[in-house]
Coordinates of C-alpha atoms in Angstrom, one line a residue:
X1 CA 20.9 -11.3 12.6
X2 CA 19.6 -14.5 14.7
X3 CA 19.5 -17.7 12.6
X4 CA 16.7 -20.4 12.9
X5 CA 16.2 -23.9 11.4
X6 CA 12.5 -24.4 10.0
X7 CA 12.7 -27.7 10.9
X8 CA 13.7 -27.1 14.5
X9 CA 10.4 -24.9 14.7
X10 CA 7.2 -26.0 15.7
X11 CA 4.2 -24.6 14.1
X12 CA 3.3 -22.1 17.2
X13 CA 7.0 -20.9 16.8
X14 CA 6.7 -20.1 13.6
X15 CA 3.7 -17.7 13.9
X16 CA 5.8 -15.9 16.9
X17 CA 8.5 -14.9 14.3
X18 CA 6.3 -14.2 12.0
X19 CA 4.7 -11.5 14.1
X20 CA 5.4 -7.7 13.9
X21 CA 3.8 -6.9 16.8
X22 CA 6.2 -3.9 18.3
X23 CA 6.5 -3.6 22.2
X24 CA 5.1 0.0 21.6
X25 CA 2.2 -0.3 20.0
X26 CA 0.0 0.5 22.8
X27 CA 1.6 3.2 23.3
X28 CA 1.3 4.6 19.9
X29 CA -2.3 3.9 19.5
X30 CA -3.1 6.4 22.4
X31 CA -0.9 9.3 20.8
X32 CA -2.2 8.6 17.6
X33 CA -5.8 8.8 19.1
X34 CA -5.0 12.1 21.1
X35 CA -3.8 13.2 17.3
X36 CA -6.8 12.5 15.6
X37 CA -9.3 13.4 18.1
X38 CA -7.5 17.2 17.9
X39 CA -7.6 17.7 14.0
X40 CA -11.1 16.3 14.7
X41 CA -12.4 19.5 16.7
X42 CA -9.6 22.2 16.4
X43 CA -9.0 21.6 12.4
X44 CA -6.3 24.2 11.2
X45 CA -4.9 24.9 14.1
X46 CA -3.8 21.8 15.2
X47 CA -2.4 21.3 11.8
X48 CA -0.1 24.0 12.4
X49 CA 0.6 22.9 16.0
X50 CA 2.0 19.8 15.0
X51 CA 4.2 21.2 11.9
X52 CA 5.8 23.2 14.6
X53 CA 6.0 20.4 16.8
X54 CA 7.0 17.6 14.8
X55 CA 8.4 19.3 12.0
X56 CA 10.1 22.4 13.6
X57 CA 8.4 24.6 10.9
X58 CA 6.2 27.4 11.3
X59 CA 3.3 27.6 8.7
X60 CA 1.1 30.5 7.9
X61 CA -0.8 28.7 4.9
X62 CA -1.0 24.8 5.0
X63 CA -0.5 24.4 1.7
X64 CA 1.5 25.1 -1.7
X65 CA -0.4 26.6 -4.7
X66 CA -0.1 25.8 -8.5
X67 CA 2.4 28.8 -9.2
X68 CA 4.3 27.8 -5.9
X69 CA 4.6 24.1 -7.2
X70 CA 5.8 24.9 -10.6
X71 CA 8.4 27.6 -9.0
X72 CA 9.4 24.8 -6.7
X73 CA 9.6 22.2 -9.8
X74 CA 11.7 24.2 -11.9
X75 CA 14.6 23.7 -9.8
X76 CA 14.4 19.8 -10.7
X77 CA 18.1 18.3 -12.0
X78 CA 18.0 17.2 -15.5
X79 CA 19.0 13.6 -14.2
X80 CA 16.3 13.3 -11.7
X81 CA 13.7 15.1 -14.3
X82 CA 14.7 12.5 -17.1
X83 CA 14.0 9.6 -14.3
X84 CA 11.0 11.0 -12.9
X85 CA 9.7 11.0 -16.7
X86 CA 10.9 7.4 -17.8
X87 CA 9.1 6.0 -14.1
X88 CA 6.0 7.9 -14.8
X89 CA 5.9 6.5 -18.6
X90 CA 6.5 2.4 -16.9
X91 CA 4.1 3.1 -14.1
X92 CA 1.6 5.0 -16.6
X93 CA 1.9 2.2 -19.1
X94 CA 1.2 -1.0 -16.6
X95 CA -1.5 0.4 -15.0
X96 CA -3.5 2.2 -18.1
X97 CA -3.5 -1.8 -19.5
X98 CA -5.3 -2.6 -16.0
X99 CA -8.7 -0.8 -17.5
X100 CA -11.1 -3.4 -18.5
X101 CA -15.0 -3.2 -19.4
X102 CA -17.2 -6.0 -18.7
X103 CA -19.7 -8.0 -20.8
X104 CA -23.7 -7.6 -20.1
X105 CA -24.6 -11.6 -19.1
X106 CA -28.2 -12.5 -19.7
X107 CA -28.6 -14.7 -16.7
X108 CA -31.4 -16.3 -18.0
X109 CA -34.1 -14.8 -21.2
X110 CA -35.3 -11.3 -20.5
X111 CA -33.1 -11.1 -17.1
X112 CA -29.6 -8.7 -18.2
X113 CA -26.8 -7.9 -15.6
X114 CA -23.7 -6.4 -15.6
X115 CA -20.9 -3.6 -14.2
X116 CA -19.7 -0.8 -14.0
X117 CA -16.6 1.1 -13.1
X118 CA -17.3 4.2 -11.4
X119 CA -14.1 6.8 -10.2
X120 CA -14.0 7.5 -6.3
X121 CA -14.6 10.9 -6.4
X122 CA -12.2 12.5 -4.0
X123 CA -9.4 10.4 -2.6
X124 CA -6.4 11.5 -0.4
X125 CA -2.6 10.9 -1.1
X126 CA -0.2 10.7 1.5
X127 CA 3.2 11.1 0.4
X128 CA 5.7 10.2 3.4
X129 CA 8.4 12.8 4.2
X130 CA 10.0 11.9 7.6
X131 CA 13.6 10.2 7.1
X132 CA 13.6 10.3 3.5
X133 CA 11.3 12.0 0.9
X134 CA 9.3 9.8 -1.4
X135 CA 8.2 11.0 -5.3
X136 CA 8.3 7.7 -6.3
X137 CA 5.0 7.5 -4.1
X138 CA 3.7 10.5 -5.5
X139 CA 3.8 8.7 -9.0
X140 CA 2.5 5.2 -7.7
X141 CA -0.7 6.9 -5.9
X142 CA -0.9 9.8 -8.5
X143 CA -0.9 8.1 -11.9
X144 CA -4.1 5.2 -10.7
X145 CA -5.9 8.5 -9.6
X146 CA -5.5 10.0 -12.7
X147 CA -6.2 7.1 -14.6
X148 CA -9.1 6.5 -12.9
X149 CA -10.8 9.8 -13.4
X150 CA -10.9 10.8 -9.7
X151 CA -12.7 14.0 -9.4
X152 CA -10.2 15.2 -6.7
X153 CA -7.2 14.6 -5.4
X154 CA -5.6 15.7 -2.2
X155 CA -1.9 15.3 -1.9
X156 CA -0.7 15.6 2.2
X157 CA 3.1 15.4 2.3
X158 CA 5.1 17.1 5.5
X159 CA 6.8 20.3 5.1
X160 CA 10.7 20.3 4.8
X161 CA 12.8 22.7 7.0
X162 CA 11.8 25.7 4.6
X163 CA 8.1 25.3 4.5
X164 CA 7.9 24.3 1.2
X165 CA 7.9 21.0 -0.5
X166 CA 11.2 19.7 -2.6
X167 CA 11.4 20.0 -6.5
X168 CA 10.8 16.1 -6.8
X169 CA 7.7 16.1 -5.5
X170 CA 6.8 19.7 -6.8
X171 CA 7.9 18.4 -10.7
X172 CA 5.8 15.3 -10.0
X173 CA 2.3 17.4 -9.1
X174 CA 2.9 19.1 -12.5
X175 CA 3.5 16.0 -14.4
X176 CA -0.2 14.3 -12.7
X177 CA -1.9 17.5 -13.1
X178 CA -2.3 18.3 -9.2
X179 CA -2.4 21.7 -8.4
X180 CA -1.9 22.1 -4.4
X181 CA 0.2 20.1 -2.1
X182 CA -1.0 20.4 1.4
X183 CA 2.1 20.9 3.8
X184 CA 0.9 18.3 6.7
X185 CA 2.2 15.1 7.5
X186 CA 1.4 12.0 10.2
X187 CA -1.1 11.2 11.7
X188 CA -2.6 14.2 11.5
X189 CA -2.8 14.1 7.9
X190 CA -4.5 11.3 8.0
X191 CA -7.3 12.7 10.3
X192 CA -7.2 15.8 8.6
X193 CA -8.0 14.0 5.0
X194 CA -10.6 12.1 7.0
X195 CA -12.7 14.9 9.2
X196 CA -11.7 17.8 6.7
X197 CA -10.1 20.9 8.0
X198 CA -10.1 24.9 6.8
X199 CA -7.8 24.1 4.5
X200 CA -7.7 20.4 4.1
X201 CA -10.9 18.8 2.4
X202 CA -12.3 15.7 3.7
X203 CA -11.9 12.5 1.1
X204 CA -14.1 9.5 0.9
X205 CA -10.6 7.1 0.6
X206 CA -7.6 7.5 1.9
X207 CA -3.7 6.0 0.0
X208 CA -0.5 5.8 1.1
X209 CA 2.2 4.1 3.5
X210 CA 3.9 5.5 6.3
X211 CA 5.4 4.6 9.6
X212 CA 3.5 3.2 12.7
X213 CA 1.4 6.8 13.2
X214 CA 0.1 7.1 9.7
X215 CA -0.6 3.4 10.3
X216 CA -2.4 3.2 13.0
X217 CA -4.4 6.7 12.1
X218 CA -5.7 5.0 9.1
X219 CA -7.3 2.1 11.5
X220 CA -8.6 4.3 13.7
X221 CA -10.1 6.3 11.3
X222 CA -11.7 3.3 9.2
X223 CA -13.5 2.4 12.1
X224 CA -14.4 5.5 13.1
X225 CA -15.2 7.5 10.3
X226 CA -17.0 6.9 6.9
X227 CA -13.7 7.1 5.1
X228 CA -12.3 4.0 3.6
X229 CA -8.4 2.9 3.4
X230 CA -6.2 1.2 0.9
X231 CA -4.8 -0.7 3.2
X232 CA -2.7 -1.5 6.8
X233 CA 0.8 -0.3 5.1
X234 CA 3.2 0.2 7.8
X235 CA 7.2 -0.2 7.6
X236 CA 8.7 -2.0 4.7
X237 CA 9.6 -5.4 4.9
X238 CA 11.6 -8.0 2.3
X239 CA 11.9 -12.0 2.3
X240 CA 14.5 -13.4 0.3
X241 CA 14.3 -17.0 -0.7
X242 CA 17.8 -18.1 -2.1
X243 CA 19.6 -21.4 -3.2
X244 CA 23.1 -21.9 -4.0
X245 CA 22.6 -20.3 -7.6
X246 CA 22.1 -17.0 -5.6
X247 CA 24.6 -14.3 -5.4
X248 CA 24.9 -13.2 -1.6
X249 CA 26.1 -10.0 -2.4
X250 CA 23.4 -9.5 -4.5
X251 CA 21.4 -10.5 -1.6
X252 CA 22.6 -8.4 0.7
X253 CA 22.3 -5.1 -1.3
X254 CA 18.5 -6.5 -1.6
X255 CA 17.9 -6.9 2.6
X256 CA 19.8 -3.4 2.8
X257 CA 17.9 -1.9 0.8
X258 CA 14.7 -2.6 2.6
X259 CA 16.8 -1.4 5.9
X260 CA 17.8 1.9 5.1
X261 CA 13.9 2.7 5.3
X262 CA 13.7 2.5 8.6
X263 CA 14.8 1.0 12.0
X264 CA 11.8 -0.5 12.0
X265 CA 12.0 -2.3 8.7
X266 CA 12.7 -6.2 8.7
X267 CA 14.6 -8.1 6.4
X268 CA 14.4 -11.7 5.9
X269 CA 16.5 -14.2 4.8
X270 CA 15.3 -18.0 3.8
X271 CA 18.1 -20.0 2.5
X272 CA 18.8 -23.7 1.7
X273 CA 22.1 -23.4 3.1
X274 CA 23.8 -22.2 6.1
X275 CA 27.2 -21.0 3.5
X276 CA 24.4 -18.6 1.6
X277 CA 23.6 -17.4 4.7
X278 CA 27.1 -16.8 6.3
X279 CA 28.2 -15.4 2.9
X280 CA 25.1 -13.0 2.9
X281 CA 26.1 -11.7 6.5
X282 CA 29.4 -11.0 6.0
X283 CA 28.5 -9.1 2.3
X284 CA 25.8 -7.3 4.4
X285 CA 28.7 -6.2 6.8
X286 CA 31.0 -4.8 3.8
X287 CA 28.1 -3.0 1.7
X288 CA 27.0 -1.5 5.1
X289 CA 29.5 1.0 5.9
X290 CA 29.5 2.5 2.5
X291 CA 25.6 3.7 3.7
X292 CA 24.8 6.8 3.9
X293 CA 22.0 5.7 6.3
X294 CA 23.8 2.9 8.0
X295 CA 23.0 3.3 11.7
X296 CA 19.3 2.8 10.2
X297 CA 20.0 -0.1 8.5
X298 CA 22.0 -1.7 11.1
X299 CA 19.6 -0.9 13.8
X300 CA 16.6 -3.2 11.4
X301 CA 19.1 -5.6 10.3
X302 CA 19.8 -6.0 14.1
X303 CA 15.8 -6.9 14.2
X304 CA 15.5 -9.5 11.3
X305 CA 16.9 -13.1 11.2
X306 CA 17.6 -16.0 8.8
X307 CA 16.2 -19.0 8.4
X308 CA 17.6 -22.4 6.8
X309 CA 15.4 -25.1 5.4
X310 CA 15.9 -27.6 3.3
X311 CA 14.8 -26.8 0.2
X312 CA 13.2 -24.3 -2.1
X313 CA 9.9 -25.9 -1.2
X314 CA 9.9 -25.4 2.5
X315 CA 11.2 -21.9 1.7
X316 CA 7.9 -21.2 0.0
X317 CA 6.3 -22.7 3.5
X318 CA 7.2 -20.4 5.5
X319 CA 7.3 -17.5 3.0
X320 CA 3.8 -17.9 2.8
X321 CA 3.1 -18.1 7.0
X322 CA 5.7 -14.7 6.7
X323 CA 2.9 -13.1 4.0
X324 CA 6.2 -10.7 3.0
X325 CA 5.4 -7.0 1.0
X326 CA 8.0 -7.9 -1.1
X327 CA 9.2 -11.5 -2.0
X328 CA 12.7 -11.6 -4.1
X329 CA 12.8 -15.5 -5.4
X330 CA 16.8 -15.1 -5.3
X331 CA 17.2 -18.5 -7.5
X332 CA 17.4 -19.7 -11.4
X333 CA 14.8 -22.1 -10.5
X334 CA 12.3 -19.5 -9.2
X335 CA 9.6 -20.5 -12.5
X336 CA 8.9 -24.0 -10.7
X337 CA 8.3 -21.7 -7.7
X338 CA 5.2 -19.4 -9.0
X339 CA 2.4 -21.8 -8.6
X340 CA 3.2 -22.4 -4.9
X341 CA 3.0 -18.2 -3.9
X342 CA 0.0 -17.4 -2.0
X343 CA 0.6 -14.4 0.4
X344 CA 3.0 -12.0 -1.3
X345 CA 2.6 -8.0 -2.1
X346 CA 4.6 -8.3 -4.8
X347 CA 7.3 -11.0 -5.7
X348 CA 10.8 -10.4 -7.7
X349 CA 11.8 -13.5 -9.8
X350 CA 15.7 -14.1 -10.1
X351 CA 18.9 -13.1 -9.1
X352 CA 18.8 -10.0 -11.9
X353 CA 15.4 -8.4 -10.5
X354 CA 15.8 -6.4 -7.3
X355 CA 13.1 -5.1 -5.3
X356 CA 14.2 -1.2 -6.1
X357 CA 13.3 -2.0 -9.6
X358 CA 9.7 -2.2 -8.3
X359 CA 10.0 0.4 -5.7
X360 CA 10.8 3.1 -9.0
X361 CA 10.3 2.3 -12.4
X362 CA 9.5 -1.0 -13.7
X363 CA 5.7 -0.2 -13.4
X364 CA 4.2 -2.4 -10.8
X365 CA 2.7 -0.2 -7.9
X366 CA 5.5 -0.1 -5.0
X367 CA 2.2 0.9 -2.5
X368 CA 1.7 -2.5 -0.7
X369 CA 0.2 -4.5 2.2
X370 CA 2.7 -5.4 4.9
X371 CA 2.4 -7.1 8.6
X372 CA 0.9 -10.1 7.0
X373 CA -1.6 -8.5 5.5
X374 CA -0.7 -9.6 2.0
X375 CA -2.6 -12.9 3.4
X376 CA -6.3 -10.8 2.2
X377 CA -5.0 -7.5 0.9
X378 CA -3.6 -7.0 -2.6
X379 CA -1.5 -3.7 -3.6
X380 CA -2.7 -0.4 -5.0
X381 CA -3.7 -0.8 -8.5
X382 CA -6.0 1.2 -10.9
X383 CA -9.2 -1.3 -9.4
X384 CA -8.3 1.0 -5.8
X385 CA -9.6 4.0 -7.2
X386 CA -12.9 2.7 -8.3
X387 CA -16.1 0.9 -7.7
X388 CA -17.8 -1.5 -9.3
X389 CA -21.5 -0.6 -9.8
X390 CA -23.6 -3.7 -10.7
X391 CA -26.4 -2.8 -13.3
X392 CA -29.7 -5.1 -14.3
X393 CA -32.5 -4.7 -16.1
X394 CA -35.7 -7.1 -16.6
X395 CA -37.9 -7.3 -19.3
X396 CA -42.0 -8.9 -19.7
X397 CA -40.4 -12.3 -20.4
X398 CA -37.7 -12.0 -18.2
X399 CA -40.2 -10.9 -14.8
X400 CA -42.5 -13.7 -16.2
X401 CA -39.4 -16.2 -16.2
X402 CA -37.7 -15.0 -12.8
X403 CA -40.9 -13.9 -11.3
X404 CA -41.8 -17.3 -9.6
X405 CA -38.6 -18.1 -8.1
X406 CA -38.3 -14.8 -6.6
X407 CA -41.8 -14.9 -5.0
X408 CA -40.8 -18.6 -3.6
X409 CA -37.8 -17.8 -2.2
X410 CA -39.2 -14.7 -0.6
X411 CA -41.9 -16.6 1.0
X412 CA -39.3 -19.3 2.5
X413 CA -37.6 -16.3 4.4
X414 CA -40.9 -14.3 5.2
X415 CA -40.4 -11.1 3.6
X416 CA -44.2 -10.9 2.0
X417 CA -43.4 -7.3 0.5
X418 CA -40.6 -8.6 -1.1
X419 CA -43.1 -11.6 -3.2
X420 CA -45.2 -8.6 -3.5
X421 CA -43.0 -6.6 -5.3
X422 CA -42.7 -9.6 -8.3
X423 CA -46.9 -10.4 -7.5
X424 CA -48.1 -6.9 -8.4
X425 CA -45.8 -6.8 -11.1
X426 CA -47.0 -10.5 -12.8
X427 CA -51.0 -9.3 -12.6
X428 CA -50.3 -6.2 -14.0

């Protein structure tokens, strides 16, 4: 893990390592287009293609059925079932508060507005299932949905080497209600949920992270299609900000736990001293070999770096230039620190509050933006899953009150029908 001294950085320097730009990018956007543009026109059967290609599984019917699903769920362990229900009851419970109604606002006498909240009707889940299988994503897509009131949900997870789906992710359809669990994954998931297959039906908004394919489909298919995204969430990422009342082992199970997602996850450490930093590195090289996943971890730890600046302060500098998914505030000073966070997915505050708490069951939504994005995106939230309908109505005084502003204002840009439209309505 390379080391760099903010104050040794220029300001163009800075933006370089902030990037995440990967040398294969290019690359990926023409697979991922040839992926897309397949599902597009051959539907099913590309679907079934690619399980057998990417998947090594050969699938007659592209999904899993209600009495398939609860088969699959009752093989759940009464450990995993007992956490699966306390992370569903946090998660349900923060974002169930998150419903709100708003006031009707008389702009001015006779002239009401307001809004509504309305459910997306059909939105699609992707549920990753590539190195490691995620029901905790299940839950943090699942839950807003329901919440919501979503007329339909599609679920798209890949299928495992039996065809099937595994009992996490089989108990946590029955928990949300969700009947059918479509056996796809990638790309082509995503462009399946966006065209509409056979089997697969075609959503109007489209949830979930995944790696630098399902990435990169949702772009393409944003611009390209009239179906929305949540969001650019590619591979995970973590910034640590830490002074000397940090705990570098603590640390270090925090940047190797954002590893083990991937070999293309990044870790970042921002330290006020070059000992929290040396002390992090060699607890990082202890806790490692005890991984089942090491060689990932390695392999992104190998990608990340350090940084030492001077204080807390500067920390929060270039934290916000990073614009990290998840920022752990590794300090017992970390209150003074709250005001100055402006690009963060979601932020960890102390040495006793570690991003897995997040990433299960403490109830914040674990579905967030990466790449920098955090700079104009927030996470997934109960708001993702619906619009806001704005409402008005006008009565005699209000039309008589509004009327002539309207009509002057209307005439200043030229638009006669529109002055009309208040005229007609005046004489009348």
């Amino acid at each position: 893990m390379k080391t760099y001294s903010y104050k040794d950085l220029s300001k163009q320097q800075i933006e370089e390592i902030c990037l995440r730009q990967l040398e294969d990018d290019s690359s990926i956007q023409d697979r991922v287009k040839n992926i897309v543009e397949r599902v597009k026109t051959e539907g099913d059967i590309a679907l079934r293609d690619y399980a057998q290609q990417f998947d090594q599984v050969s699938l007659t019917q592209l999904y899993l059925g209600k009495a398939e699903i609860e088969s699959i769920a009752a093989g759940i362990p009464s450990a995993e079932k007992e956490a699966i229900d306390t992370a569903y009851s946090n998660i349900k419970t923060f974002h169930a508060a998150q419903a709100n109604s708003e006031n009707k606002i008389e702009t001015m006498p006779g002239v009401t507005c307001w809004r509504e909240s309305r459910a997306i009707e059909r939105v699609g889940l992707y549920i990753p299932g590539g190195t490691a299988v995620l029901p905790s994503t299940f839950l943090m897509l699942g839950i807003p949905a329901v919440l919501a009131g979503c007329k339909e949900i599609v679920v798209c997870s890949p299928p495992q080497k039996d065809g099937k789906t595994n009992c996490y992710l089989a108990y946590c359809a029955l928990k949300l209600g969700i009947d059918r669990i479509y056996l796809v994954g990638g790309a082509q998931a995503v462009a399946a949920m966006a065209y509409g297959t056979e089997s697969v039906p075609k959503v109007y908004k489209i949830f979930g992270p995944g790696n630098r394919y399902v990435t990169q489909a949702k772009q393409l298919i944003q611009s390209g299609t009239m179906t929305a995204i949540d969001m650019p969430a590619g591979p995970s990422e973590v910034l640590v900000l830490a002074d000397e009342t940090a705990n570098p082992a603590y640390i270090a199970s925090d940047l190797l736990a954002q590893a083990e997602h991937g070999t293309d996850s990044q870790t970042i450490l921002v330290a006020t001293s070059q000992a929290i930093i040396d002390q992090t590195l060699k607890q990082i090289e202890l806790q490692i070999q005890d991984l089942p996943r090491k060689d990932i971890a390695a392999k992104a730890i190998e990608n990340s770096y350090a940084v030492l600046v001077e204080d807390l302060e500067q920390g929060m500098d270039f934290s916000n230039a990073y614009a990290p998914e998840h920022l752990i505030l590794s300090t017992t000073g970390f209150e003074a620190l709250i005001p100055l966070i402006y690009n963060a997915g979601s932020v960890f505050l102390g040495n006793l509050t570690p991003e897995s708490a997040g990433d299960y069951a403490s109830g914040t939504n674990h579905t967030l933006p990466t790449s920098g994005f955090a700079k104009a995106y927030s996470g997934v939230s109960l708001d993702s899953f619906l619009k806001k309908i704005t409402f008005q109505h006008i009565t005699e005084q209000g039309l008589t009150n509004i009327g002539r502003t309207v009509e002057v204002l209307a005439q200043a840009e030229g638009l006669q029908a529109h002055k009309n439209a208040i005229t007609i309505r005046l004489k009348s």
